[in-house]
GROMACS .gro file of C-alpha atoms in nm:
model
  204
    1MET     CA    1   0.000   0.000   0.000
    2LEU     CA    2   0.089   0.364  -0.039
    3THR     CA    3   0.088   0.587   0.269
    4LEU     CA    4  -0.029   0.947   0.281
    5TYR     CA    5   0.101   1.163   0.565
    6SER     CA    6  -0.149   1.438   0.632
    7SER     CA    7  -0.390   1.583   0.885
    8LEU     CA    8  -0.766   1.623   0.892
    9THR     CA    9  -0.742   2.002   0.907
   10SER     CA   10  -0.497   2.068   0.623
   11PRO     CA   11  -0.668   2.204   0.309
   12TYR     CA   12  -0.377   2.070   0.105
   13GLY     CA   13  -0.417   1.725   0.255
   14ARG     CA   14  -0.793   1.742   0.206
   15LYS     CA   15  -0.740   1.810  -0.163
   16VAL     CA   16  -0.535   1.492  -0.196
   17ARG     CA   17  -0.781   1.289   0.011
   18ILE     CA   18  -1.066   1.400  -0.216
   19VAL     CA   19  -0.867   1.297  -0.523
   20ILE     CA   20  -0.794   0.959  -0.362
   21ASP     CA   21  -1.167   0.912  -0.302
   22LEU     CA   22  -1.262   1.019  -0.654
   23LEU     CA   23  -1.011   0.777  -0.806
   24GLY     CA   24  -1.137   0.488  -0.594
   25LEU     CA   25  -0.805   0.445  -0.416
   26ALA     CA   26  -0.923   0.460  -0.053
   27ASP     CA   27  -0.843   0.092   0.001
   28ARG     CA   28  -0.499   0.125  -0.158
   29ILE     CA   29  -0.366   0.429   0.027
   30ALA     CA   30  -0.336   0.438   0.406
   31VAL     CA   31  -0.371   0.781   0.564
   32GLN     CA   32  -0.128   0.846   0.849
   33HIS     CA   33  -0.181   1.145   1.077
   34ALA     CA   34   0.121   1.375   1.085
   35SER     CA   35   0.205   1.680   1.295
   36THR     CA   36   0.406   1.958   1.136
   37LEU     CA   37   0.492   2.097   1.481
   38ASP     CA   38   0.627   1.779   1.640
   39PRO     CA   39   1.004   1.745   1.582
   40GLU     CA   40   0.979   1.372   1.660
   41ASP     CA   41   0.709   1.308   1.400
   42ARG     CA   42   0.825   1.079   1.118
   43LEU     CA   43   0.699   1.341   0.875
   44ARG     CA   44   1.036   1.518   0.892
   45GLN     CA   45   1.208   1.201   0.777
   46VAL     CA   46   0.962   1.166   0.490
   47ASN     CA   47   0.974   1.533   0.389
   48PRO     CA   48   1.271   1.732   0.522
   49LEU     CA   49   1.059   2.046   0.504
   50GLY     CA   50   0.818   1.895   0.755
   51LYS     CA   51   0.520   1.987   0.538
   52ILE     CA   52   0.205   1.794   0.456
   53PRO     CA   53   0.086   1.613   0.260
   54ALA     CA   54   0.355   1.361   0.170
   55LEU     CA   55   0.301   1.032  -0.011
   56ILE     CA   56   0.516   0.720   0.036
   57LEU     CA   57   0.519   0.501  -0.274
   58GLU     CA   58   0.551   0.123  -0.296
   59ASP     CA   59   0.929   0.143  -0.334
   60GLY     CA   60   0.964   0.364  -0.025
   61SER     CA   61   1.032   0.686  -0.214
   62ALA     CA   62   0.838   0.998  -0.122
   63LEU     CA   63   0.641   1.258  -0.312
   64TYR     CA   64   0.556   1.587  -0.146
   65ASP     CA   65   0.355   1.896  -0.226
   66SER     CA   66  -0.014   1.836  -0.288
   67ARG     CA   67   0.014   1.946  -0.651
   68VAL     CA   68   0.282   1.686  -0.724
   69ILE     CA   69   0.085   1.415  -0.545
   70VAL     CA   70  -0.236   1.494  -0.733
   71ASP     CA   71  -0.050   1.495  -1.064
   72PHE     CA   72   0.103   1.155  -0.980
   73LEU     CA   73  -0.229   1.000  -0.875
   74GLU     CA   74  -0.421   1.135  -1.172
   75THR     CA   75  -0.148   1.039  -1.420
   76ARG     CA   76  -0.118   0.684  -1.285
   77TYR     CA   77  -0.480   0.609  -1.197
   78GLY     CA   78  -0.702   0.876  -1.354
   79ASP     CA   79  -0.868   0.930  -1.689
   80GLY     CA   80  -0.819   1.304  -1.733
   81ALA     CA   81  -1.127   1.416  -1.542
   82ILE     CA   82  -0.923   1.578  -1.263
   83LEU     CA   83  -0.626   1.692  -1.474
   84PRO     CA   84  -0.713   1.715  -1.843
   85ARG     CA   85  -0.482   1.547  -2.091
   86ASP     CA   86  -0.529   1.821  -2.351
   87PRO     CA   87  -0.249   2.079  -2.292
   88ASP     CA   88  -0.466   2.391  -2.331
   89ARG     CA   89  -0.735   2.265  -2.094
   90ARG     CA   90  -0.474   2.125  -1.855
   91PHE     CA   91  -0.283   2.451  -1.814
   92ARG     CA   92  -0.604   2.651  -1.781
   93GLN     CA   93  -0.717   2.419  -1.502
   94LEU     CA   94  -0.376   2.441  -1.336
   95THR     CA   95  -0.384   2.822  -1.354
   96LEU     CA   96  -0.731   2.836  -1.198
   97ALA     CA   97  -0.614   2.590  -0.933
   98ALA     CA   98  -0.307   2.805  -0.864
   99LEU     CA   99  -0.532   3.102  -0.793
  100ALA     CA  100  -0.732   2.897  -0.543
  101GLU     CA  101  -0.408   2.759  -0.397
  102GLY     CA  102  -0.281   3.115  -0.347
  103ILE     CA  103  -0.597   3.194  -0.151
  104ASN     CA  104  -0.525   2.885   0.058
  105ASP     CA  105  -0.169   3.004   0.116
  106ALA     CA  106  -0.284   3.349   0.228
  107LEU     CA  107  -0.537   3.197   0.468
  108LEU     CA  108  -0.258   2.988   0.615
  109MET     CA  109  -0.035   3.297   0.655
  110VAL     CA  110  -0.314   3.459   0.857
  111THR     CA  111  -0.326   3.147   1.075
  112TYR     CA  112   0.051   3.148   1.125
  113GLU     CA  113   0.058   3.516   1.219
  114GLY     CA  114  -0.158   3.437   1.520
  115ARG     CA  115   0.004   3.100   1.595
  116PHE     CA  116   0.372   3.191   1.590
  117ARG     CA  117   0.379   3.550   1.712
  118GLU     CA  118   0.311   3.699   2.052
  119PRO     CA  119   0.003   3.925   2.052
  120GLU     CA  120   0.213   4.240   2.067
  121GLN     CA  121   0.416   4.124   1.765
  122ILE     CA  122   0.123   4.063   1.530
  123SER     CA  123   0.148   4.287   1.225
  124GLN     CA  124  -0.178   4.434   1.102
  125VAL     CA  125   0.003   4.546   0.787
  126TRP     CA  126   0.094   4.183   0.715
  127LEU     CA  127  -0.259   4.063   0.789
  128ASP     CA  128  -0.408   4.330   0.563
  129HIS     CA  129  -0.165   4.220   0.291
  130GLN     CA  130  -0.290   3.860   0.318
  131TYR     CA  131  -0.658   3.958   0.333
  132GLY     CA  132  -0.602   4.168   0.023
  133LYS     CA  133  -0.476   3.860  -0.160
  134ILE     CA  134  -0.774   3.658  -0.040
  135ARG     CA  135  -1.035   3.914  -0.142
  136ARG     CA  136  -0.875   3.990  -0.480
  137GLY     CA  137  -0.839   3.618  -0.540
  138LEU     CA  138  -1.200   3.542  -0.457
  139THR     CA  139  -1.316   3.831  -0.674
  140GLU     CA  140  -1.124   3.683  -0.968
  141VAL     CA  141  -1.260   3.336  -0.892
  142CYS     CA  142  -1.614   3.476  -0.911
  143ARG     CA  143  -1.538   3.618  -1.255
  144ASN     CA  144  -1.443   3.271  -1.377
  145LEU     CA  145  -1.669   3.060  -1.159
  146ASP     CA  146  -1.820   2.870  -1.451
  147GLU     CA  147  -1.474   2.718  -1.516
  148TYR     CA  148  -1.450   2.572  -1.166
  149ARG     CA  149  -1.635   2.252  -1.250
  150ALA     CA  150  -1.620   1.934  -1.044
  151PRO     CA  151  -1.431   1.707  -1.042
  152GLY     CA  152  -1.150   1.918  -1.192
  153ILE     CA  153  -0.846   2.014  -0.989
  154ALA     CA  154  -0.946   2.382  -0.994
  155ALA     CA  155  -1.282   2.306  -0.833
  156ILE     CA  156  -1.131   2.072  -0.575
  157THR     CA  157  -0.866   2.327  -0.476
  158LEU     CA  158  -1.121   2.609  -0.451
  159ALA     CA  159  -1.355   2.399  -0.237
  160CYS     CA  160  -1.071   2.316   0.002
  161ALA     CA  161  -0.977   2.684   0.033
  162LEU     CA  162  -1.336   2.780   0.112
  163GLY     CA  163  -1.368   2.491   0.355
  164TYR     CA  164  -1.053   2.602   0.534
  165ALA     CA  165  -1.184   2.960   0.552
  166ASP     CA  166  -1.505   2.822   0.705
  167TRP     CA  167  -1.311   2.612   0.955
  168ARG     CA  168  -1.080   2.894   1.063
  169GLN     CA  169  -1.356   3.160   1.050
  170GLN     CA  170  -1.105   3.426   0.948
  171LEU     CA  171  -1.346   3.619   0.728
  172ASP     CA  172  -1.713   3.598   0.635
  173TRP     CA  173  -1.656   3.505   0.271
  174ARG     CA  174  -2.014   3.380   0.236
  175ALA     CA  175  -2.150   3.730   0.302
  176GLU     CA  176  -1.889   3.900   0.083
  177PHE     CA  177  -1.910   3.655  -0.208
  178PRO     CA  178  -2.260   3.499  -0.215
  179PRO     CA  179  -2.209   3.317  -0.550
  180LEU     CA  180  -1.933   3.114  -0.389
  181ALA     CA  181  -2.164   2.990  -0.114
  182ALA     CA  182  -2.407   2.854  -0.373
  183TRP     CA  183  -2.116   2.710  -0.572
  184LEU     CA  184  -1.976   2.524  -0.269
  185GLU     CA  185  -2.314   2.373  -0.187
  186GLU     CA  186  -2.342   2.243  -0.543
  187PHE     CA  187  -1.987   2.110  -0.530
  188GLY     CA  188  -2.069   1.917  -0.212
  189GLN     CA  189  -2.370   1.760  -0.382
  190GLN     CA  190  -2.161   1.654  -0.682
  191VAL     CA  191  -1.863   1.527  -0.484
  192PRO     CA  192  -1.961   1.308  -0.185
  193ALA     CA  193  -1.595   1.298  -0.082
  194TRP     CA  194  -1.635   1.661   0.022
  195GLU     CA  195  -1.835   1.569   0.330
  196ARG     CA  196  -1.633   1.255   0.396
  197SER     CA  197  -1.312   1.458   0.405
  198ALA     CA  198  -1.438   1.735   0.636
  199ALA     CA  199  -1.225   1.837   0.933
  200PRO     CA  200  -1.371   1.802   1.283
  201LYS     CA  201  -1.525   2.123   1.408
  202PRO     CA  202  -1.284   2.330   1.621
  203VAL     CA  203  -1.336   2.323   1.997
  204THR     CA  204  -1.480   2.651   2.118
   0.00000   0.00000   0.00000
């Protein structure tokens, strides 16, 4: 079996877990919980950067970065539904996915600002910079929303970014971008793996 190192809360790991589900590989890939903060976690032996997700192949070699893992899984087991084979369609999907991934990255930077800095060190300028990326990104997504079609990689990446924003509750994107709320509900109906891959609700 292959082994995926990830966590239930990572939007990058969720993206890979959704792809695994869509490709019917759930019984062929074991999911191993990993902590990016624990220096003793085996994750750092698998990926020297200590980042998730990471995938261990049958021969013991490792793939890391969710984009690389998705490309590997779709290339080996897919039929082009997640990553199109046609170059023009493929690179358009990858560009749309990169926009959604950038929103994910900015959301994570907001999380890290609160996690790794003392309250008096938190930079509002930095936070505003990240929120600017998020809002500009979501505005651009809305302009091209008809291209974010399940089960493509762009749609999966966008859904995971929105799900992470919901989980972290860093901004009320549903109020600011109503079309995205309707889009995510439709995505969840089309992709049952969306609910199956949901993170546990944070303890309040």
